[in-house]
Amino acid sequence: MSRHTPLNAAHRKLGGRMVDFAGWDMPVQYTGLIQEHEMVRTNVGLFDVSHMGEIEFKGPGALEEANRLITNDLAKATDGQAVYAGLLNEKGTFVDDVVAYRFSPEHIFICVNASNADKDFAWMAENAKKVKPVNRSNDYAQIAVQGPRAFALVQKLCGKPLDGVGTYRFTTGEVAGVGCIISRTGYTGEDGFELYCDPNSAEKLWFALIDGGAGPAGLGARDSLRTEMKYALYGNDIDDQHTPLEAGLGWIVKWDKGDFIGKAALEAQKAAGIPRKLIGFELTEPGVPRAHYAILKDGQKVGEVTSGTMGPSTKKAIGIGYVPPALAAEGSTFHVDIRNRPVAAKVVKTPFYKKG
Amino acid sequence: MSNYPSDLKYTKDHEWAKKSGGNIVVGVTWHAQDALGAVVYVELPKVGATVKAHESFGVIESTKAVSELFAPVGGKVAKINDAVTGNPGSVNDDPYAAWLIEIEPSGAEFDGLMDQATYVKSLEAAK
């Protein structure tokens, strides 16, 4: 039995095609993936991401406690700033990737993947020394408002000026009369907000945004939008077999911030050499790359595709995958094994999609 | 326009078939393209290849999924529709105009395919 977000009835009312995702009954699309993708690239779309988890650290030492669990540095952030980070195990591989919000040094709020929420909470509880995490996942609905018109829409519904809320900054306030954490973040490559609110008010907020001109978008478009940006998806591109260094996420690892779980393993890997790298490629022959297809060089399997699709905006067959460092440079060529047919591919610059 | 024309035969795998001279023209149904979503790639056999009834003769991919195409009848591939491989989205635009292959049948399987009413009933039963 799949779990329902507070917006489940709204999705059904709007004609969402529902599928199971990580144990949740979620809309994969409403009218069509490509149309919803284009809507987010050119206008404004809404995603229900209420299935994501929220974990909080509160009290004296909250920042230090959270900082020891994640790779990025909350001490370098300011109050009202969020950081993207890895939550690693001792091997230096991903337990999850998260966004950590600094309300204050005594209040850290962490958004985690739906599929990992219980695992993450157990991991944090087990490894937290003084300040224990609180699982707030059931206390928040979350709506992502994304697209070039997202700012104007949210601003219209919000009494307070949002100009000062830059990328990866957040504030609190009412949107359409609903109290929210208003976060300038997203997973699409477009400007926009992620709004965290009381589950009982989620429908009110959702329909106010729709009345304001946003259209609903499903998980299908969410996946194609993030793939075009080469944003990693946990379970596809990153997992407990890969480190941030392999995943090209060295920028979220802050070496000089003091100890954090996984740091020693990352230092050892850095010294020994990174064994494989997550790259973006496009096919130069007809076909569509998909997760788990083998990457071949001279007929031998040397890596694996972790995500792939026909990019609705790039109009190209694009993929993400792990390859040996020797094949990671832009312009490197290899083949992707598509149903026992080797299809030519080359490494390209990412993000695949660029504005304008 | 009916989503399921009455002059076609249908399979449980959501292909349609139609007689054209002695050959059988094959495509996917409105339901198939709707379930797939935006079709982005179609892989068809070569002309002259042998296909077996109910077995895979090609692949159709949407933005999110890969699905096999199953032959309604066995025989030899007489024609393939290059216009569809060049413009896969035409399957969504009109799945009955966007035929995929034409088969020169080797048996009489065509007579055993579902008519429109039976296919529509099977779709409703599966809901």
Coordinates of C-alpha atoms in Angstrom, one line a residue:
Chain A
M1 CA 0.0 0.0 0.0
S2 CA 1.6 3.2 -1.2
R3 CA 1.7 6.3 1.1
H4 CA -0.2 9.4 0.1
T5 CA 1.1 13.0 0.3
P6 CA -1.4 15.6 1.5
L7 CA -1.8 16.5 -2.2
N8 CA -2.9 13.1 -3.4
A9 CA -6.5 14.0 -3.9
A10 CA -5.4 17.2 -5.8
H11 CA -3.3 15.1 -8.2
R12 CA -6.2 12.8 -8.9
K13 CA -8.6 15.8 -9.4
L14 CA -6.1 17.3 -11.9
G15 CA -5.8 14.0 -13.9
G16 CA -2.4 12.9 -12.6
R17 CA -1.3 9.5 -13.7
M18 CA -0.3 7.9 -10.5
V19 CA 2.6 5.5 -10.0
D20 CA 4.5 4.0 -7.0
F21 CA 7.7 5.9 -6.3
A22 CA 9.8 4.9 -3.3
G23 CA 6.6 3.6 -1.6
W24 CA 4.6 6.8 -2.4
D25 CA 1.7 7.1 -4.7
M26 CA 2.9 10.0 -6.9
P27 CA 1.9 11.6 -10.2
V28 CA 4.4 10.7 -13.0
Q29 CA 2.6 13.1 -15.4
Y30 CA -0.6 15.0 -15.9
T31 CA -0.9 16.0 -19.6
G32 CA 2.4 14.8 -20.8
L33 CA 6.0 14.7 -19.8
I34 CA 7.4 16.9 -22.7
Q35 CA 4.7 19.5 -22.3
E36 CA 5.3 19.7 -18.5
H37 CA 9.1 19.8 -19.1
E38 CA 8.7 22.7 -21.5
M39 CA 6.3 24.5 -19.2
V40 CA 9.0 24.5 -16.5
R41 CA 11.7 25.7 -18.9
T42 CA 9.5 28.5 -20.3
N43 CA 6.9 29.4 -17.8
V44 CA 6.2 28.0 -14.3
G45 CA 5.4 24.5 -13.0
L46 CA 4.6 22.9 -9.7
F47 CA 5.9 19.7 -8.2
D48 CA 4.6 17.9 -5.2
V49 CA 7.7 16.9 -3.3
S50 CA 6.0 16.3 0.0
H51 CA 7.3 12.8 0.1
M52 CA 10.8 14.1 0.8
G53 CA 12.0 13.9 4.4
E54 CA 12.9 16.6 6.9
I55 CA 15.2 16.1 9.8
E56 CA 16.0 18.8 12.4
F57 CA 18.8 19.5 14.9
K58 CA 17.9 22.0 17.5
G59 CA 19.6 23.4 20.6
P60 CA 23.1 24.4 21.6
G61 CA 25.6 22.6 19.4
A62 CA 23.2 21.8 16.6
L63 CA 25.4 23.2 13.9
E64 CA 28.5 21.4 15.1
E65 CA 26.5 18.1 15.3
A66 CA 25.1 18.5 11.7
N67 CA 28.4 19.6 10.4
R68 CA 30.1 16.5 11.5
L69 CA 27.5 14.4 9.5
I70 CA 27.7 16.3 6.2
T71 CA 30.5 17.2 3.7
N72 CA 29.6 20.8 3.2
D73 CA 30.3 23.5 5.8
L74 CA 27.4 25.1 7.7
A75 CA 29.8 27.2 9.7
K76 CA 30.7 29.1 6.5
A77 CA 27.1 29.6 5.7
T78 CA 25.1 32.5 7.1
D79 CA 21.7 32.2 8.9
G80 CA 19.1 32.0 6.2
Q81 CA 21.5 30.1 3.8
A82 CA 21.2 26.5 2.7
V83 CA 24.0 24.2 1.5
Y84 CA 23.9 21.1 -0.8
A85 CA 25.9 18.3 0.9
G86 CA 26.7 14.7 1.0
L87 CA 25.7 12.6 4.0
L88 CA 28.5 9.9 3.9
N89 CA 29.3 6.7 5.7
E90 CA 32.8 5.8 7.0
K91 CA 33.7 4.5 3.5
G92 CA 33.2 8.0 2.1
T93 CA 30.2 6.8 0.0
F94 CA 26.8 8.3 0.0
V95 CA 24.2 7.5 2.6
D96 CA 22.2 10.3 0.9
D97 CA 22.6 13.8 -0.7
V98 CA 20.8 16.5 1.3
V99 CA 20.1 20.2 1.5
A100 CA 20.9 21.6 5.0
Y101 CA 19.3 24.8 6.0
R102 CA 20.9 27.1 8.6
F103 CA 18.2 29.0 10.5
S104 CA 20.8 29.7 13.2
P105 CA 23.7 27.8 14.8
E106 CA 21.1 26.3 17.1
H107 CA 18.7 25.3 14.5
I108 CA 19.6 23.2 11.4
F109 CA 16.9 21.8 9.1
I110 CA 17.9 19.0 6.6
C111 CA 15.8 18.0 3.6
V112 CA 16.5 14.4 2.5
N113 CA 15.4 12.0 -0.2
A114 CA 12.0 10.2 0.3
S115 CA 13.6 6.8 -0.4
N116 CA 16.2 7.4 2.2
A117 CA 14.3 9.3 4.9
D118 CA 14.1 6.5 7.5
K119 CA 17.6 5.3 6.8
D120 CA 19.0 8.8 7.1
F121 CA 17.2 9.4 10.3
A122 CA 18.5 6.2 11.8
W123 CA 22.0 7.0 10.6
M124 CA 21.9 10.5 12.1
A125 CA 20.4 9.3 15.4
E126 CA 23.1 6.6 15.7
N127 CA 26.0 9.0 14.9
A128 CA 24.8 12.2 16.7
K129 CA 26.7 12.6 19.9
K130 CA 25.1 15.5 21.9
V131 CA 22.2 16.9 19.8
K132 CA 19.8 14.3 18.7
P133 CA 17.9 14.7 15.4
V134 CA 14.2 14.9 15.2
N135 CA 12.3 13.4 12.3
R136 CA 9.9 16.1 11.1
S137 CA 9.0 14.3 7.8
N138 CA 5.3 14.1 8.7
D139 CA 5.1 17.7 9.7
Y140 CA 5.9 19.2 6.3
A141 CA 4.4 19.2 2.9
Q142 CA 6.7 20.6 0.2
I143 CA 5.9 22.2 -3.2
A144 CA 8.5 23.1 -5.7
V145 CA 7.6 26.1 -7.8
Q146 CA 10.0 26.2 -10.8
G147 CA 10.5 28.1 -14.0
P148 CA 11.3 31.6 -15.2
R149 CA 7.9 32.9 -13.9
A150 CA 8.2 31.2 -10.5
F151 CA 9.6 34.3 -8.7
A152 CA 6.9 36.6 -9.9
L153 CA 4.2 34.1 -9.0
V154 CA 5.4 33.5 -5.5
Q155 CA 6.1 37.2 -4.9
K156 CA 2.6 38.0 -6.0
L157 CA 1.2 35.7 -3.3
C158 CA 3.7 36.7 -0.6
G159 CA 3.4 39.9 1.4
K160 CA 7.1 40.3 2.0
P161 CA 9.7 41.2 -0.6
L162 CA 11.7 38.2 -1.8
D163 CA 14.3 40.0 -3.9
G164 CA 16.8 39.6 -1.2
V165 CA 16.3 35.8 -1.1
G166 CA 19.0 34.8 -3.5
T167 CA 19.9 31.3 -4.7
Y168 CA 20.3 28.8 -1.9
R169 CA 18.9 31.4 0.6
F170 CA 15.6 31.1 2.4
T171 CA 13.2 32.9 4.6
T172 CA 9.9 32.3 6.3
G173 CA 6.6 34.0 5.6
E174 CA 3.1 33.5 4.3
V175 CA 2.4 32.5 0.7
A176 CA -1.3 32.7 -0.2
G177 CA -1.9 33.0 3.5
V178 CA -0.1 29.7 4.3
G179 CA 3.0 29.9 6.6
C180 CA 6.0 28.5 4.7
I181 CA 9.7 28.1 4.7
I182 CA 10.4 29.9 1.4
S183 CA 13.6 28.5 -0.1
R184 CA 15.2 29.7 -3.4
T185 CA 16.2 26.2 -4.4
G186 CA 15.2 23.5 -6.9
Y187 CA 16.1 20.5 -9.0
T188 CA 15.3 21.7 -12.5
G189 CA 18.0 24.2 -13.5
E190 CA 15.4 27.0 -13.5
D191 CA 14.8 29.7 -11.0
G192 CA 12.2 29.0 -8.4
F193 CA 11.3 28.2 -4.8
E194 CA 10.7 25.2 -2.7
L195 CA 7.9 25.9 -0.2
Y196 CA 7.7 23.9 3.0
C197 CA 4.3 24.1 4.8
D198 CA 1.9 22.4 7.2
P199 CA 0.4 19.4 5.4
N200 CA -3.1 20.6 6.3
S201 CA -2.5 23.8 4.3
A202 CA -0.8 22.1 1.3
E203 CA -3.9 22.0 -0.9
K204 CA -4.7 25.6 -0.2
L205 CA -1.2 26.6 -1.3
W206 CA -1.2 24.3 -4.3
F207 CA -4.4 25.6 -5.7
A208 CA -3.5 29.2 -5.0
L209 CA -0.3 28.6 -7.1
I210 CA -2.4 27.0 -9.9
D211 CA -4.9 29.9 -9.8
G212 CA -1.9 32.2 -10.2
G213 CA -0.9 30.5 -13.4
A214 CA 1.3 27.6 -12.6
G215 CA 0.6 24.1 -14.1
P216 CA 1.2 20.8 -12.3
A217 CA 4.2 18.8 -13.4
G218 CA 5.0 15.1 -12.6
L219 CA 8.0 13.1 -11.6
G220 CA 8.7 12.3 -15.2
A221 CA 9.4 15.9 -16.1
R222 CA 11.3 16.3 -12.8
D223 CA 13.6 13.5 -13.9
S224 CA 14.1 14.8 -17.5
L225 CA 14.7 18.4 -16.2
R226 CA 17.3 17.3 -13.6
T227 CA 19.0 14.9 -16.1
E228 CA 19.5 17.8 -18.5
M229 CA 21.3 19.6 -15.7
K230 CA 23.3 16.5 -14.7
Y231 CA 21.9 16.8 -11.2
A232 CA 22.6 13.6 -9.4
L233 CA 19.7 11.3 -8.4
Y234 CA 20.3 9.1 -5.4
G235 CA 19.8 5.5 -6.4
N236 CA 20.8 6.2 -10.0
D237 CA 23.9 8.4 -10.2
I238 CA 25.0 8.3 -6.5
D239 CA 24.7 5.6 -3.9
D240 CA 26.6 3.8 -1.1
Q241 CA 29.0 2.5 -3.7
H242 CA 30.3 5.9 -4.9
T243 CA 32.0 8.8 -3.3
P244 CA 31.4 12.6 -4.0
L245 CA 34.8 12.7 -5.6
E246 CA 33.8 10.0 -8.1
A247 CA 30.5 11.7 -8.7
G248 CA 32.2 15.1 -9.6
L249 CA 30.9 16.6 -6.4
G250 CA 34.2 17.6 -4.9
W251 CA 32.8 21.1 -4.5
I252 CA 30.5 20.0 -1.8
V253 CA 33.4 18.5 0.2
K254 CA 35.0 21.1 2.5
W255 CA 38.3 19.7 3.6
D256 CA 39.3 22.5 5.9
K257 CA 36.2 22.5 8.2
G258 CA 37.3 19.9 10.7
D259 CA 36.3 16.2 10.8
F260 CA 33.2 14.7 9.3
I261 CA 32.1 11.2 8.7
G262 CA 33.8 9.8 5.6
K263 CA 36.5 12.4 5.5
A264 CA 39.4 10.0 6.1
A265 CA 38.2 7.7 3.4
L266 CA 37.9 10.6 0.9
E267 CA 41.4 11.8 1.8
A268 CA 42.7 8.2 1.1
Q269 CA 40.9 8.1 -2.2
K270 CA 42.2 11.5 -3.2
A271 CA 45.7 10.4 -2.5
A272 CA 45.4 7.0 -4.2
G273 CA 43.6 8.4 -7.3
I274 CA 39.9 8.5 -8.2
P275 CA 39.1 5.2 -9.8
R276 CA 36.1 6.4 -11.9
K277 CA 34.3 9.5 -12.8
L278 CA 30.7 10.5 -13.3
I279 CA 30.5 12.1 -16.8
G280 CA 27.8 13.4 -19.1
F281 CA 27.7 12.0 -22.7
E282 CA 25.6 12.1 -25.8
L283 CA 25.0 9.4 -28.3
T284 CA 26.4 10.1 -31.8
E285 CA 24.3 7.3 -33.3
P286 CA 20.5 6.7 -33.0
G287 CA 19.3 5.3 -29.7
V288 CA 18.4 6.3 -26.1
P289 CA 20.8 5.5 -23.2
R290 CA 19.2 4.1 -20.1
A291 CA 20.3 3.4 -16.5
H292 CA 22.3 0.1 -16.2
Y293 CA 23.4 -0.1 -19.8
A294 CA 27.1 -1.0 -20.1
I295 CA 29.7 1.4 -21.3
L296 CA 32.1 -0.3 -23.6
K297 CA 35.6 0.6 -24.8
D298 CA 37.2 -1.7 -27.4
G299 CA 34.4 -4.2 -26.8
Q300 CA 35.1 -4.4 -23.0
K301 CA 32.8 -3.2 -20.3
V302 CA 34.5 -0.3 -18.6
G303 CA 31.6 1.5 -16.9
E304 CA 27.8 1.9 -16.6
V305 CA 25.1 4.3 -17.5
T306 CA 23.4 5.7 -14.4
S307 CA 20.7 7.9 -16.0
G308 CA 19.7 8.6 -19.6
T309 CA 16.9 10.0 -21.7
M310 CA 16.1 11.9 -24.9
G311 CA 16.4 15.4 -23.6
P312 CA 13.2 17.3 -24.3
S313 CA 15.1 20.7 -24.3
T314 CA 18.5 19.5 -25.7
K315 CA 16.7 17.3 -28.3
K316 CA 19.6 14.9 -27.9
A317 CA 20.0 11.4 -26.5
I318 CA 21.9 12.2 -23.3
G319 CA 23.3 10.1 -20.5
I320 CA 25.2 10.2 -17.2
G321 CA 27.5 7.4 -16.3
Y322 CA 30.7 6.2 -14.6
V323 CA 33.8 5.8 -16.7
P324 CA 37.6 5.3 -15.9
P325 CA 39.4 8.6 -15.6
A326 CA 41.1 8.0 -19.0
L327 CA 37.7 8.3 -20.7
A328 CA 36.4 11.2 -18.6
A329 CA 37.7 14.2 -20.6
E330 CA 35.4 16.1 -22.9
G331 CA 35.5 14.6 -26.4
S332 CA 36.4 11.1 -25.2
T333 CA 34.5 8.4 -27.1
F334 CA 33.1 5.0 -26.1
H335 CA 30.1 2.9 -26.9
V336 CA 26.9 2.2 -25.0
D337 CA 25.6 -1.4 -25.2
I338 CA 22.0 -1.0 -26.2
R339 CA 20.4 -4.4 -26.4
N340 CA 23.7 -6.0 -27.6
R341 CA 24.2 -3.2 -30.1
P342 CA 27.3 -1.0 -29.5
V343 CA 26.1 2.6 -30.0
A344 CA 28.7 5.4 -30.3
A345 CA 28.9 8.1 -27.6
K346 CA 31.1 11.0 -26.7
V347 CA 31.7 12.9 -23.5
V348 CA 30.3 16.4 -23.5
K349 CA 30.3 19.5 -21.3
T350 CA 27.6 19.5 -18.6
P351 CA 25.0 20.8 -17.8
F352 CA 23.7 19.4 -21.1
Y353 CA 21.1 22.2 -21.1
K354 CA 22.1 25.9 -21.2
K355 CA 19.7 28.8 -21.1
G356 CA 19.3 30.8 -24.3
Chain B
M1 CA -12.4 10.1 -34.3
S2 CA -12.7 6.8 -32.5
N3 CA -9.6 5.9 -30.5
Y4 CA -10.0 2.3 -31.9
P5 CA -11.1 2.1 -35.5
S6 CA -13.6 -0.7 -36.3
D7 CA -11.8 -1.8 -39.5
L8 CA -8.7 -2.9 -37.5
K9 CA -7.8 -6.1 -35.6
Y10 CA -6.0 -5.9 -32.2
T11 CA -3.7 -7.9 -29.9
K12 CA -3.5 -8.1 -26.1
D13 CA 0.0 -6.5 -26.5
H14 CA -1.7 -3.3 -27.9
E15 CA -0.7 -3.6 -31.5
W16 CA -3.2 -3.2 -34.4
A17 CA -3.2 -5.1 -37.6
K18 CA -4.9 -4.5 -41.0
K19 CA -4.9 -6.4 -44.3
S20 CA -3.4 -4.6 -47.2
G21 CA -3.5 -6.8 -50.3
G22 CA -2.0 -10.0 -49.1
N23 CA 0.1 -8.3 -46.4
I24 CA -0.6 -7.3 -42.8
V25 CA 0.2 -3.7 -41.8
V26 CA 1.1 -3.4 -38.1
G27 CA 1.2 -0.5 -35.6
V28 CA 0.6 0.3 -32.0
T29 CA -2.8 1.3 -30.6
W30 CA -3.9 4.6 -29.1
H31 CA -3.8 3.0 -25.7
A32 CA -0.2 1.9 -26.2
Q33 CA 1.0 5.3 -27.2
D34 CA -1.0 6.9 -24.3
A35 CA 0.6 4.5 -21.8
L36 CA 4.1 5.0 -23.2
G37 CA 3.9 8.8 -23.2
A38 CA 6.1 10.8 -25.7
V39 CA 7.7 8.3 -28.1
V40 CA 11.3 9.3 -28.8
Y41 CA 12.8 6.3 -30.5
V42 CA 11.6 3.4 -32.7
E43 CA 13.7 0.4 -33.7
L44 CA 12.4 -1.8 -36.5
P45 CA 13.7 -5.0 -38.2
K46 CA 15.2 -5.0 -41.7
V47 CA 13.1 -5.7 -44.7
G48 CA 13.3 -9.4 -45.4
A49 CA 13.7 -10.4 -41.7
T50 CA 11.5 -13.2 -40.4
V51 CA 9.2 -12.4 -37.5
K52 CA 7.3 -14.9 -35.4
A53 CA 3.7 -14.3 -34.1
H54 CA 3.7 -12.9 -30.5
E55 CA 7.4 -12.5 -30.5
S56 CA 9.4 -9.2 -30.4
F57 CA 10.1 -7.6 -33.7
G58 CA 11.4 -4.2 -32.4
V59 CA 11.5 -1.7 -29.7
I60 CA 9.6 1.5 -29.0
E61 CA 11.0 4.0 -26.4
S62 CA 9.3 6.9 -24.7
T63 CA 11.0 9.5 -22.6
K64 CA 10.7 7.3 -19.6
A65 CA 10.5 3.7 -20.8
V66 CA 11.6 1.0 -23.2
S67 CA 8.9 -1.4 -24.6
E68 CA 9.1 -4.3 -27.0
L69 CA 6.9 -4.5 -30.1
F70 CA 5.2 -7.9 -30.6
A71 CA 4.2 -9.2 -34.0
P72 CA 0.5 -10.0 -34.4
V73 CA 1.3 -12.5 -37.1
G74 CA 4.4 -14.5 -38.3
G75 CA 6.0 -14.0 -41.6
K76 CA 8.5 -12.0 -43.5
V77 CA 9.0 -8.2 -43.2
A78 CA 7.9 -6.7 -46.5
K79 CA 8.1 -3.0 -45.7
I80 CA 9.2 -0.8 -42.8
N81 CA 8.0 2.8 -42.2
D82 CA 11.2 4.9 -42.3
A83 CA 9.1 8.0 -41.7
V84 CA 8.3 6.8 -38.2
T85 CA 11.9 6.0 -37.2
G86 CA 12.8 9.5 -38.5
N87 CA 9.9 11.1 -36.5
P88 CA 9.0 8.9 -33.6
G89 CA 6.6 11.4 -32.2
S90 CA 4.3 10.7 -35.1
V91 CA 3.2 7.6 -33.2
N92 CA 1.6 9.9 -30.6
D93 CA 0.1 12.2 -33.2
D94 CA -1.8 9.4 -34.9
P95 CA -0.9 5.8 -34.0
Y96 CA -3.0 4.5 -36.9
A97 CA -1.4 6.6 -39.6
A98 CA 2.1 5.9 -38.1
W99 CA 2.2 2.2 -39.2
L100 CA 5.5 0.4 -38.3
I101 CA 5.9 -2.6 -40.5
E102 CA 4.2 -4.6 -43.2
I103 CA 4.4 -8.4 -42.8
E104 CA 3.9 -11.0 -45.6
P105 CA 2.2 -13.6 -43.4
S106 CA 3.2 -17.2 -43.4
G107 CA 0.1 -18.5 -41.6
A108 CA -3.5 -17.6 -40.7
E109 CA -2.9 -15.9 -37.3
F110 CA -4.6 -12.8 -38.5
D111 CA -8.0 -14.5 -38.3
G112 CA -7.6 -15.1 -34.6
L113 CA -6.9 -11.5 -33.7
M114 CA -9.4 -9.5 -31.6
D115 CA -12.0 -7.2 -33.2
Q116 CA -12.5 -3.7 -32.0
A117 CA -15.3 -4.5 -29.5
T118 CA -13.3 -7.4 -27.9
Y119 CA -10.2 -5.2 -27.6
V120 CA -12.1 -2.3 -26.1
K121 CA -13.7 -4.7 -23.6
S122 CA -10.3 -6.1 -22.7
L123 CA -9.0 -2.5 -22.0
E124 CA -12.0 -1.8 -19.8
A125 CA -11.5 -5.1 -17.9
A126 CA -7.9 -4.2 -17.2
K127 CA -8.8 -0.8 -15.7

